[in-house]
Coordinates of C-alpha atoms and ligand atoms in Angstrom, one line a residue:
X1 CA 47.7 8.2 -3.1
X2 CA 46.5 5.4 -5.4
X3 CA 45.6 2.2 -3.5
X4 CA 44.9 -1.4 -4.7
X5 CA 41.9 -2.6 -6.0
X6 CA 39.6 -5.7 -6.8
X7 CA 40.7 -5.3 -9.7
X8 CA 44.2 -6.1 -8.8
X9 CA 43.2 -9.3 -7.5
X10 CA 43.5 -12.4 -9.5
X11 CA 41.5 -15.5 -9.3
X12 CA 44.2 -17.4 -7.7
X13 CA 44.4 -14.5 -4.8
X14 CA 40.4 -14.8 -4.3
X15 CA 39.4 -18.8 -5.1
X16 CA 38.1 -20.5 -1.9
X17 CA 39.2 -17.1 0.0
X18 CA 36.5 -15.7 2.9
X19 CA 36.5 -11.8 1.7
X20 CA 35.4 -9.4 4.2
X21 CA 33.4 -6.7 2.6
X22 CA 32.5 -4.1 3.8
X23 CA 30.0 -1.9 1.7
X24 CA 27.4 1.3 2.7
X25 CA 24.1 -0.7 2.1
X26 CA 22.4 2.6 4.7
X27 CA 19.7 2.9 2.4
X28 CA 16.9 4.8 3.2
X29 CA 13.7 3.4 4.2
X30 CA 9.9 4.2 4.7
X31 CA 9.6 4.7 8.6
X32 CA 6.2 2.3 9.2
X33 CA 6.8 0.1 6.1
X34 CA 10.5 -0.3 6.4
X35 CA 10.6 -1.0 2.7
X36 CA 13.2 0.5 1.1
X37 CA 12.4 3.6 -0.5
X38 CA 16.1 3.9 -3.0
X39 CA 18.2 1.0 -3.6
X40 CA 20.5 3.3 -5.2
X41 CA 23.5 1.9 -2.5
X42 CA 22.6 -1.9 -3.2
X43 CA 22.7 -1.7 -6.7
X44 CA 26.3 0.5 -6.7
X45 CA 27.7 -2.4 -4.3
X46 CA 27.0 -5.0 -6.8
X47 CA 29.7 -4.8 -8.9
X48 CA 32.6 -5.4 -6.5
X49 CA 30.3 -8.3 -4.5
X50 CA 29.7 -10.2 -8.6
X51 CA 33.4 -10.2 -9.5
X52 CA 34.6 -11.7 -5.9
X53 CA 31.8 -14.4 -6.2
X54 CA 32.6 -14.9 -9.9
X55 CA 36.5 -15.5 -9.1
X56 CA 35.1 -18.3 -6.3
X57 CA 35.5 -16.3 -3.2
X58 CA 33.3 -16.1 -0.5
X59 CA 31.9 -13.1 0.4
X60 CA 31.4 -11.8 3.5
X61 CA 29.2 -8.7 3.4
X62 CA 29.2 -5.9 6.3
X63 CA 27.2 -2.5 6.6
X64 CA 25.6 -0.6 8.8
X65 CA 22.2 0.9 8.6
X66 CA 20.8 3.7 10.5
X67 CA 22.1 5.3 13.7
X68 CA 20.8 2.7 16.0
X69 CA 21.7 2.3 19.7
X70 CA 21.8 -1.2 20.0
X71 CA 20.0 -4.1 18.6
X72 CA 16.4 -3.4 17.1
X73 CA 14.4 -4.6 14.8
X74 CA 13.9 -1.4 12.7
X75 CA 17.8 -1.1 12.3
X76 CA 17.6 -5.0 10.8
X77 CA 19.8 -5.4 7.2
X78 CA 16.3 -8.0 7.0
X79 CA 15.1 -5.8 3.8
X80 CA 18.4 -5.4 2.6
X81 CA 19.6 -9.1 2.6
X82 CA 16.0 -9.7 0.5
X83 CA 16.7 -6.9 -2.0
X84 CA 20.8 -8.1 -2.5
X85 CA 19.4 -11.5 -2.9
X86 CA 16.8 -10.5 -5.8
X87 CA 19.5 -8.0 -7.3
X88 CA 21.9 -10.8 -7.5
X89 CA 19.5 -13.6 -8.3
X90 CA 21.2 -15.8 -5.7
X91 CA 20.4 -16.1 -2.1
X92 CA 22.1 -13.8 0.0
X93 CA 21.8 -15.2 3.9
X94 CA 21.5 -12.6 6.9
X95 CA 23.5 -14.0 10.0
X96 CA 22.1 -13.1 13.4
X97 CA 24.6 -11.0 14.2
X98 CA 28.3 -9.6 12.9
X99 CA 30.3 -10.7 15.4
X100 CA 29.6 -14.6 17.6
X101 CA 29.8 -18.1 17.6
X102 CA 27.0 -18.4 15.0
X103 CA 27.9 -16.0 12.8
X104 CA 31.7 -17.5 12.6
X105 CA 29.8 -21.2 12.2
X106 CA 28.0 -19.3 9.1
X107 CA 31.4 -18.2 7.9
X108 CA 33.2 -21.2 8.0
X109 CA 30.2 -23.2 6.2
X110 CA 30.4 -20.8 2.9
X111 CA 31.2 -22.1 -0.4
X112 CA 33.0 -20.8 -3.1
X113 CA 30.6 -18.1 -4.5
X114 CA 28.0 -17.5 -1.8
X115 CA 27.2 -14.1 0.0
X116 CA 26.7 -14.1 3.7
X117 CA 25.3 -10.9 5.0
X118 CA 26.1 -9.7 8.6
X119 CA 23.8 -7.5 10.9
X120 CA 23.9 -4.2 11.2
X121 CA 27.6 -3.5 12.3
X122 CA 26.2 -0.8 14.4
X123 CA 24.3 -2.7 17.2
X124 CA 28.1 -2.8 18.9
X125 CA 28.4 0.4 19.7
X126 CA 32.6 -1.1 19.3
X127 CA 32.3 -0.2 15.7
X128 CA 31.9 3.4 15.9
X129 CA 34.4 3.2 18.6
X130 CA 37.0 1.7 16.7
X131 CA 37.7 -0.9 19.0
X132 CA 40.5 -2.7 18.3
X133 CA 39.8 -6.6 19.9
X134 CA 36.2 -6.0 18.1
X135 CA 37.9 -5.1 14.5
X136 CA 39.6 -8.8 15.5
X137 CA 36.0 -10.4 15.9
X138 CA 34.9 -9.0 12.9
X139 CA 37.6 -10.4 11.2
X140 CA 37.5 -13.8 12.3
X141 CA 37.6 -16.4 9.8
X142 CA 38.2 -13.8 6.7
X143 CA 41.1 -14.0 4.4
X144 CA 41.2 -10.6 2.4
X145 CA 39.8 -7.3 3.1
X146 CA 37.6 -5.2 0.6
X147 CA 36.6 -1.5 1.6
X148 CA 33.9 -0.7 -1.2
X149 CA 31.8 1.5 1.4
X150 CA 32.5 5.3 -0.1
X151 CA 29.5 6.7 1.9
X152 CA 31.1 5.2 5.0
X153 CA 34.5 5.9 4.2
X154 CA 35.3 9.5 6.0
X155 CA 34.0 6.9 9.7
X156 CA 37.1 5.6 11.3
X157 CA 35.0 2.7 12.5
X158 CA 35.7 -1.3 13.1
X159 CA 34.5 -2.6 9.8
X160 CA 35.6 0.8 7.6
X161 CA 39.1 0.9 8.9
X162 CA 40.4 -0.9 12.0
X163 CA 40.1 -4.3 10.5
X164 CA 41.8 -3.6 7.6
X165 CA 44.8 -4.3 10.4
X166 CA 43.8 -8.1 10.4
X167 CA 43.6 -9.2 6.9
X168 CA 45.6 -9.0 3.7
X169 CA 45.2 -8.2 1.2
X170 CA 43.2 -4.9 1.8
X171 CA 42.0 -3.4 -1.3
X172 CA 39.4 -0.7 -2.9
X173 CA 35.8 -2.3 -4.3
X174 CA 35.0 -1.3 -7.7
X175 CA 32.5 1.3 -6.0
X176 CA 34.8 3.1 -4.4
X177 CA 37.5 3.6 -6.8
X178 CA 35.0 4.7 -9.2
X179 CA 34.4 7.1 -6.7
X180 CA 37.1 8.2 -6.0
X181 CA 38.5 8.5 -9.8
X182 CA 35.6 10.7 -10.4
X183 CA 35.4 13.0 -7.3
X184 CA 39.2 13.6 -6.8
X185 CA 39.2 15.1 -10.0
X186 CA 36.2 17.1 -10.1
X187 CA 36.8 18.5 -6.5
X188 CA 40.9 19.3 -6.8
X189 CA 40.8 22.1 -9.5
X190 CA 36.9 22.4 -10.4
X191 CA 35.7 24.6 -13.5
X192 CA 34.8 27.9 -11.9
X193 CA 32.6 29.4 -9.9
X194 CA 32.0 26.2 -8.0
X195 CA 29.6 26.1 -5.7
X196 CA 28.5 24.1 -2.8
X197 CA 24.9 23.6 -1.6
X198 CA 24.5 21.4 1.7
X199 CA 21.0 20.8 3.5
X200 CA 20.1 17.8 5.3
X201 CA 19.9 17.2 8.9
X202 CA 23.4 16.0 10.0
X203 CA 23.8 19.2 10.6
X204 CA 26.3 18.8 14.0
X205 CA 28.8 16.5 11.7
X206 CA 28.5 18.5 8.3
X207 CA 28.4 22.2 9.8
X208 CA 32.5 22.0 10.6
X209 CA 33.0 20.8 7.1
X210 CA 31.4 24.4 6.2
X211 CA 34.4 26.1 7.3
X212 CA 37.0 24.2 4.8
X213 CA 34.1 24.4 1.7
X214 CA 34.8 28.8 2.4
X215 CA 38.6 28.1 1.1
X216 CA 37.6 26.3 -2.4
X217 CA 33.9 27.5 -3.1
X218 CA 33.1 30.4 -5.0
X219 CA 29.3 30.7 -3.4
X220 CA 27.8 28.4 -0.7
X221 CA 24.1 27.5 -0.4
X222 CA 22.2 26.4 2.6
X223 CA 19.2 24.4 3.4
X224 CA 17.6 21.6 5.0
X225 CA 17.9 21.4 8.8
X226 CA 21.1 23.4 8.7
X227 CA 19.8 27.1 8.3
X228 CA 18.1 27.2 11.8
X229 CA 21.4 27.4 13.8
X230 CA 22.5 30.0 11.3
X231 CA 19.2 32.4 12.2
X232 CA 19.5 31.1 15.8
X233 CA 23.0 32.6 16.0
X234 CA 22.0 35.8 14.2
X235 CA 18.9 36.3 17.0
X236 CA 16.4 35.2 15.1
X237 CA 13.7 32.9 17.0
X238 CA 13.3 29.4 14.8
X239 CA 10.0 28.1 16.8
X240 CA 10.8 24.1 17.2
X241 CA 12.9 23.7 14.2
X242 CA 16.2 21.3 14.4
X243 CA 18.6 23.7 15.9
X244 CA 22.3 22.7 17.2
X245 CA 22.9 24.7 20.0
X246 CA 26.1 24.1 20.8
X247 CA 27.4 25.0 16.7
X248 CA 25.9 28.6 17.7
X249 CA 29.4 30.5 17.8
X250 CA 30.5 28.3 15.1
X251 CA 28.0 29.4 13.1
X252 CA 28.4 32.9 13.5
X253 CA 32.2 32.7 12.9
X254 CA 31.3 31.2 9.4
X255 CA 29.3 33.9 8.2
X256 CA 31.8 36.4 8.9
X257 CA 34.7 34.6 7.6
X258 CA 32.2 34.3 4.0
X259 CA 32.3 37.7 4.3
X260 CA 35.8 38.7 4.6
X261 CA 36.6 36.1 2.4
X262 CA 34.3 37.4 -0.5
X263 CA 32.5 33.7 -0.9
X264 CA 29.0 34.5 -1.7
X265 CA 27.0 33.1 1.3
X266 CA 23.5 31.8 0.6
X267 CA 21.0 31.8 3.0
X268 CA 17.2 31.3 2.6
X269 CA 15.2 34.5 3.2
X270 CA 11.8 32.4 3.7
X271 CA 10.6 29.1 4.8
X272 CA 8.0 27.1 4.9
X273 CA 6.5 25.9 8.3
X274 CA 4.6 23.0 9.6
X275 CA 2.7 23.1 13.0
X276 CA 4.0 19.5 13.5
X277 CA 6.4 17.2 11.7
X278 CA 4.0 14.9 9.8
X279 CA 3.0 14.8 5.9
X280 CA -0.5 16.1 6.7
X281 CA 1.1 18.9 8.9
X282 CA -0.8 22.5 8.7
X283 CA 1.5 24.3 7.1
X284 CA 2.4 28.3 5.4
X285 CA 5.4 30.0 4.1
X286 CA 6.6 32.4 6.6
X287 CA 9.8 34.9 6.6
X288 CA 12.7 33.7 8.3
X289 CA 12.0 36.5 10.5
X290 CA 8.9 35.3 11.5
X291 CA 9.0 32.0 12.7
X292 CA 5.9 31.6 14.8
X293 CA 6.7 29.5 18.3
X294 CA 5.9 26.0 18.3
X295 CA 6.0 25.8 14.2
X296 CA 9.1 24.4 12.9
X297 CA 10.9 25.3 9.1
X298 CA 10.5 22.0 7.0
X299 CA 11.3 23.5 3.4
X300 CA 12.8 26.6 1.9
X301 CA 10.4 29.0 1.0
X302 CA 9.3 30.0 -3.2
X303 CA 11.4 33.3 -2.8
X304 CA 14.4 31.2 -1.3
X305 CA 14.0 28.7 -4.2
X306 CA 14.2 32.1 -6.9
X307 CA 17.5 33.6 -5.4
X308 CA 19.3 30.0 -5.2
X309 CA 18.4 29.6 -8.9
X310 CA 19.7 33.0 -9.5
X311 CA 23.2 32.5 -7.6
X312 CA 24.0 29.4 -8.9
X313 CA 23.2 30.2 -12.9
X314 CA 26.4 31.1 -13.4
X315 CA 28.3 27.9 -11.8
X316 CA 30.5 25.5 -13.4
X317 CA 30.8 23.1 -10.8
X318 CA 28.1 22.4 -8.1
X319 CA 28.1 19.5 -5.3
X320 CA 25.3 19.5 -3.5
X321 CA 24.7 17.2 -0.3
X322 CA 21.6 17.4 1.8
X323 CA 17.9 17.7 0.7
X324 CA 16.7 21.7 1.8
X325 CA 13.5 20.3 3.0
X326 CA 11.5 17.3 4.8
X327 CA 11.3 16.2 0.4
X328 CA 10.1 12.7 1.8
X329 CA 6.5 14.6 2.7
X330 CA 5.3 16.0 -0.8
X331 CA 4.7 19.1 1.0
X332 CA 8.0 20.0 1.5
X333 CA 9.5 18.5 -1.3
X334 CA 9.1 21.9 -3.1
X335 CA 12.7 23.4 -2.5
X336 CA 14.2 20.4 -3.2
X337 CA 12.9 19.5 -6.7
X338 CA 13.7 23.2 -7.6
X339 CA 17.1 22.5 -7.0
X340 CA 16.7 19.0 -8.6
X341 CA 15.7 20.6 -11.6
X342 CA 18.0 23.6 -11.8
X343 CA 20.8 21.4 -11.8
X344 CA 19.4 19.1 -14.4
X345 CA 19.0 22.1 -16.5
X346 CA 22.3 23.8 -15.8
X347 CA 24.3 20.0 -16.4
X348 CA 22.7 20.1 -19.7
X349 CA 24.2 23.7 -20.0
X350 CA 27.8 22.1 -19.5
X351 CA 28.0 22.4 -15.5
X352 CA 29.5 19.5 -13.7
X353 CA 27.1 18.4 -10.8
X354 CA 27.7 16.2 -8.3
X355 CA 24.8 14.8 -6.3
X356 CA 26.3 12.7 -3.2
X357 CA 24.5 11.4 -0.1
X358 CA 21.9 8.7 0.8
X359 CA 18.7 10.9 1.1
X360 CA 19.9 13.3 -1.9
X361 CA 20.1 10.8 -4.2
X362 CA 17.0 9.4 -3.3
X363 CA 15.2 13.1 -3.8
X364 CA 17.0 13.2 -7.3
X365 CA 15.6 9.4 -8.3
X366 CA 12.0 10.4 -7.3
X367 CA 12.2 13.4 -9.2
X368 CA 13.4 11.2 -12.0
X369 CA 16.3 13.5 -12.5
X370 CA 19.0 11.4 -11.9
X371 CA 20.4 10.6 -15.0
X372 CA 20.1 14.3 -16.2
X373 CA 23.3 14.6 -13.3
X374 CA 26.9 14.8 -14.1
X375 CA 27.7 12.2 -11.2
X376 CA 25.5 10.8 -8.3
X377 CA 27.6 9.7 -5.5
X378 CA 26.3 7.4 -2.7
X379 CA 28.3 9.3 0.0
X380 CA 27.5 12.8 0.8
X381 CA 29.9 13.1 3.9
X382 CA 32.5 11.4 2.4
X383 CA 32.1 13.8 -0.4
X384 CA 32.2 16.9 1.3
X385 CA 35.2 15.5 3.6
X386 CA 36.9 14.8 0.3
X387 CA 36.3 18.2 -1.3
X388 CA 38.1 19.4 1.8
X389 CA 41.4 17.4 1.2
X390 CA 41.2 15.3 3.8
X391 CA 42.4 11.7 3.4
X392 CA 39.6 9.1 4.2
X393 CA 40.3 6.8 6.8
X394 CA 38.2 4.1 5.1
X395 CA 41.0 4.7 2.2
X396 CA 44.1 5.4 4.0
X397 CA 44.2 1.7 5.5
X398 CA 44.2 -0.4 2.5
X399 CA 47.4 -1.3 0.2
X400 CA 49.3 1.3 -2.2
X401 CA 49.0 0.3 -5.8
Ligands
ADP1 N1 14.3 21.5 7.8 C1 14.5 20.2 8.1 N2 14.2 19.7 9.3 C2 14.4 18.4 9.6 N3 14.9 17.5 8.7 C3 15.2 17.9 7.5 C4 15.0 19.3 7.1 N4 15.4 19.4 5.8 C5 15.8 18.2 5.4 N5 15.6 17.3 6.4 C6 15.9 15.8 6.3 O1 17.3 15.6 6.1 C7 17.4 14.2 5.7 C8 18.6 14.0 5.0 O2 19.8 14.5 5.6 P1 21.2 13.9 5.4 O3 21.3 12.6 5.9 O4 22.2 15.0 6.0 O5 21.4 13.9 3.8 P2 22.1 12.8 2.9 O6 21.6 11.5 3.3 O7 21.7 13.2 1.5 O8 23.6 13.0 3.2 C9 16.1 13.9 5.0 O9 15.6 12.7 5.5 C10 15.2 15.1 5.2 O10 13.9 14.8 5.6
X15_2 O1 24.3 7.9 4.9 C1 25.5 8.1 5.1 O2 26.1 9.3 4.9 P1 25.4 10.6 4.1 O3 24.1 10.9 4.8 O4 26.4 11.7 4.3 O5 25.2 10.2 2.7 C2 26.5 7.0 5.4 O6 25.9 5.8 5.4 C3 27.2 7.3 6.7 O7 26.3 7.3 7.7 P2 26.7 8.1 9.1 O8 26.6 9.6 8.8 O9 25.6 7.7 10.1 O10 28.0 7.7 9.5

């Protein structure tokens, strides 16, 4: 399914035009500082935003950022707009809202060229809801439609999909045909064995994708915040660590179908634990047996680290999605840079890695091993939900080429 893109789009379709785009600019941050810590995301979206503004259009810019419940300071696109506008050396405005009487004022006053930023899409809780008369606010005063958000693109939200219904033309940023040029390929008939390695802490809306990875990997590695529901579910006490208890069942139905499938089913023997969640935390490497109550698994343990290495050696193909520990506190940054590292090594080898996700990208740049990767993907959902064959709904409503 090959859809349009900027590309396609000539200076007499974007001249004077108010373009709607919508881009993942979720970047993450330091929690006290809010400064942003990887401005991987801004700097992928800046393609697609310098060739609308260079054929005269006026570019509206959406994103979310964070998982906020409303309106809050902390969720604010405030750092972002600042970064986009020293990126692009041009000033990038942040409107008060997305949707409103002032922001549509803002709109309509663009000249050919500028950026206008909107506020975090997610203070409606509409977007996430796909809400059909708030898609029609948000498209209010726009002309043509630009999906170049891949990290946002397996969300059938507002500004990712449902207002792709208002405006024409609707067409792929440069970001996300890139993208998807690159991981279609790689993920449809991968060099063998191809492995999977997912971490993180999304683990309620990554564990289902689990189930789909067991038809194309070879092997499967866990990590991050998604090993405790696997130890919960095998009677294994996990102190305070992020458990989903309600994935339980599912959990244990995956490990058995790894087994009678034959996929080779990786799960840390040994973590490390901190008596609180904090960078100066107490902390000792325990066996997953041995979880003491109250402590809580931030990192995979040394010996974990050693059998991952040795399971993966052999790969041709790895995507990995989802830091295995807290990396952010050097402390339990450990499992992480192993795995960093080993794929560094093994790409130089000839493996094909993939690296997708906001936070993985981020542990890959502050090891300084991102360019050491085959590809580094800014979504790590969106890859995962693509390796499963499902179409995106952020895809799926623009035009066919
Ligand atoms: N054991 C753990 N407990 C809690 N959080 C964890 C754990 N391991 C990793 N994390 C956190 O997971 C976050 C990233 O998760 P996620 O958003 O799923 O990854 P990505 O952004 O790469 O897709 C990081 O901020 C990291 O601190
Ligand atoms: O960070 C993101 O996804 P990722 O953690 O899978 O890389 C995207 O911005 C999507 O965010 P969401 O998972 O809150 O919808």
């Amino acid at each position: 399914m090959v859809k349009k893109n900027v590309a396609d789009l000539s200076k007499a379709d974007l001249e004077g035009k108010v373009v709607f785009v919508r881009a993942d600019l979720n970047v993450p941050q330091n929690k006290e500082t809010l400064a942003i810590t990887d401005d991987t995301r801004i700097r992928a979206s800046l393609p697609t935003i310098q060739q609308l503004t260079a054929n005269g259009a006026r570019v509206v810019l959406t994103s979310h950022l964070g998982r906020p419940k409303g309106p809050e300071k902390k969720s604010s696109l405030e750092p972002v707009a600042k970064r986009l506008s020293e990126l692009l050396s041009q000033e990038v405005a942040l409107a008060p809202d997305c949707v409103g009487e002032e922001v549509k004022k803002q709109i309509a006053a663009l000249q050919n060229g500028q950026v206008l930023l909107l506020e975090n899409v997610r203070w409606h809780p509409e977007e996430e809801k796909n809400d059909p008369e708030f898609a029609k606010q948000l498209a209010a005063g726009c002309d043509v439609y630009v999906n170049d958000a891949f990290g946002t693109a397996h969300r059938a939200h507002a500004s990712t999909a449902g207002v792709a219904a208002y405006l024409s033309p609707k067409v792929a940023g440069t970001l996300m045909k890139k993208e998807l040029d690159y991981l279609v390929g790689a993920v449809e008939t991968p060099k063998k064995p191809f492995a999977a390695i997912v971490g993180g802490s999304k683990v309620s809306s990554k564990i289902g994708v689990i189930e789909s990875l067991l038809e194309k990997c070879d092997k499967l590695v866990l990590g991050g915040g998604m090993i405790f529901t696997f130890y919960k579910a095998q009677g294994l006490s996990v102190g305070s660590s992020l458990v989903e208890e309600d994935k339980l069942e599912l959990a244990k139905e995956l490990m058995a179908k790894a087994k009678a499938k034959g996929v080779e089913f990786v799960l840390p023997t040994d973590v490390v634990v901190a008596d609180k969640f904090a960078a100066d935390a107490d902390s000792k490497v325990v066996p997953v047996s041995a979880i003491p109550d109250g402590w809580m698994g931030l990192d995979v343990g040394p010996e974990s680290s050693e059998t991952i290495k040795k399971a993966l050696s052999d790969c041709k193909t790895i995507l990995w999605n989802g830091p295995m520990g807290v990396f952010e506190f050097d402390k339990f940054a450990a499992g992480t840079n192993a795995i960093a590292e080993l794929l560094a090594e093994l790409t130089s080898q000839g493996a094909t890695t993939i690296i997708g996700g906001g936070d993985s990208v981020a542990a890959v740049e502050k090891a300084g091993l991102a360019d050491k990767m085959s590809h580094i993907s800014t979504g790590g959902g969106a890859s995962l939900e693509l390796l499963e064959g499902k179409v995106l709904p952020g895809v799926a409503c623009l035009d066919d080429a």
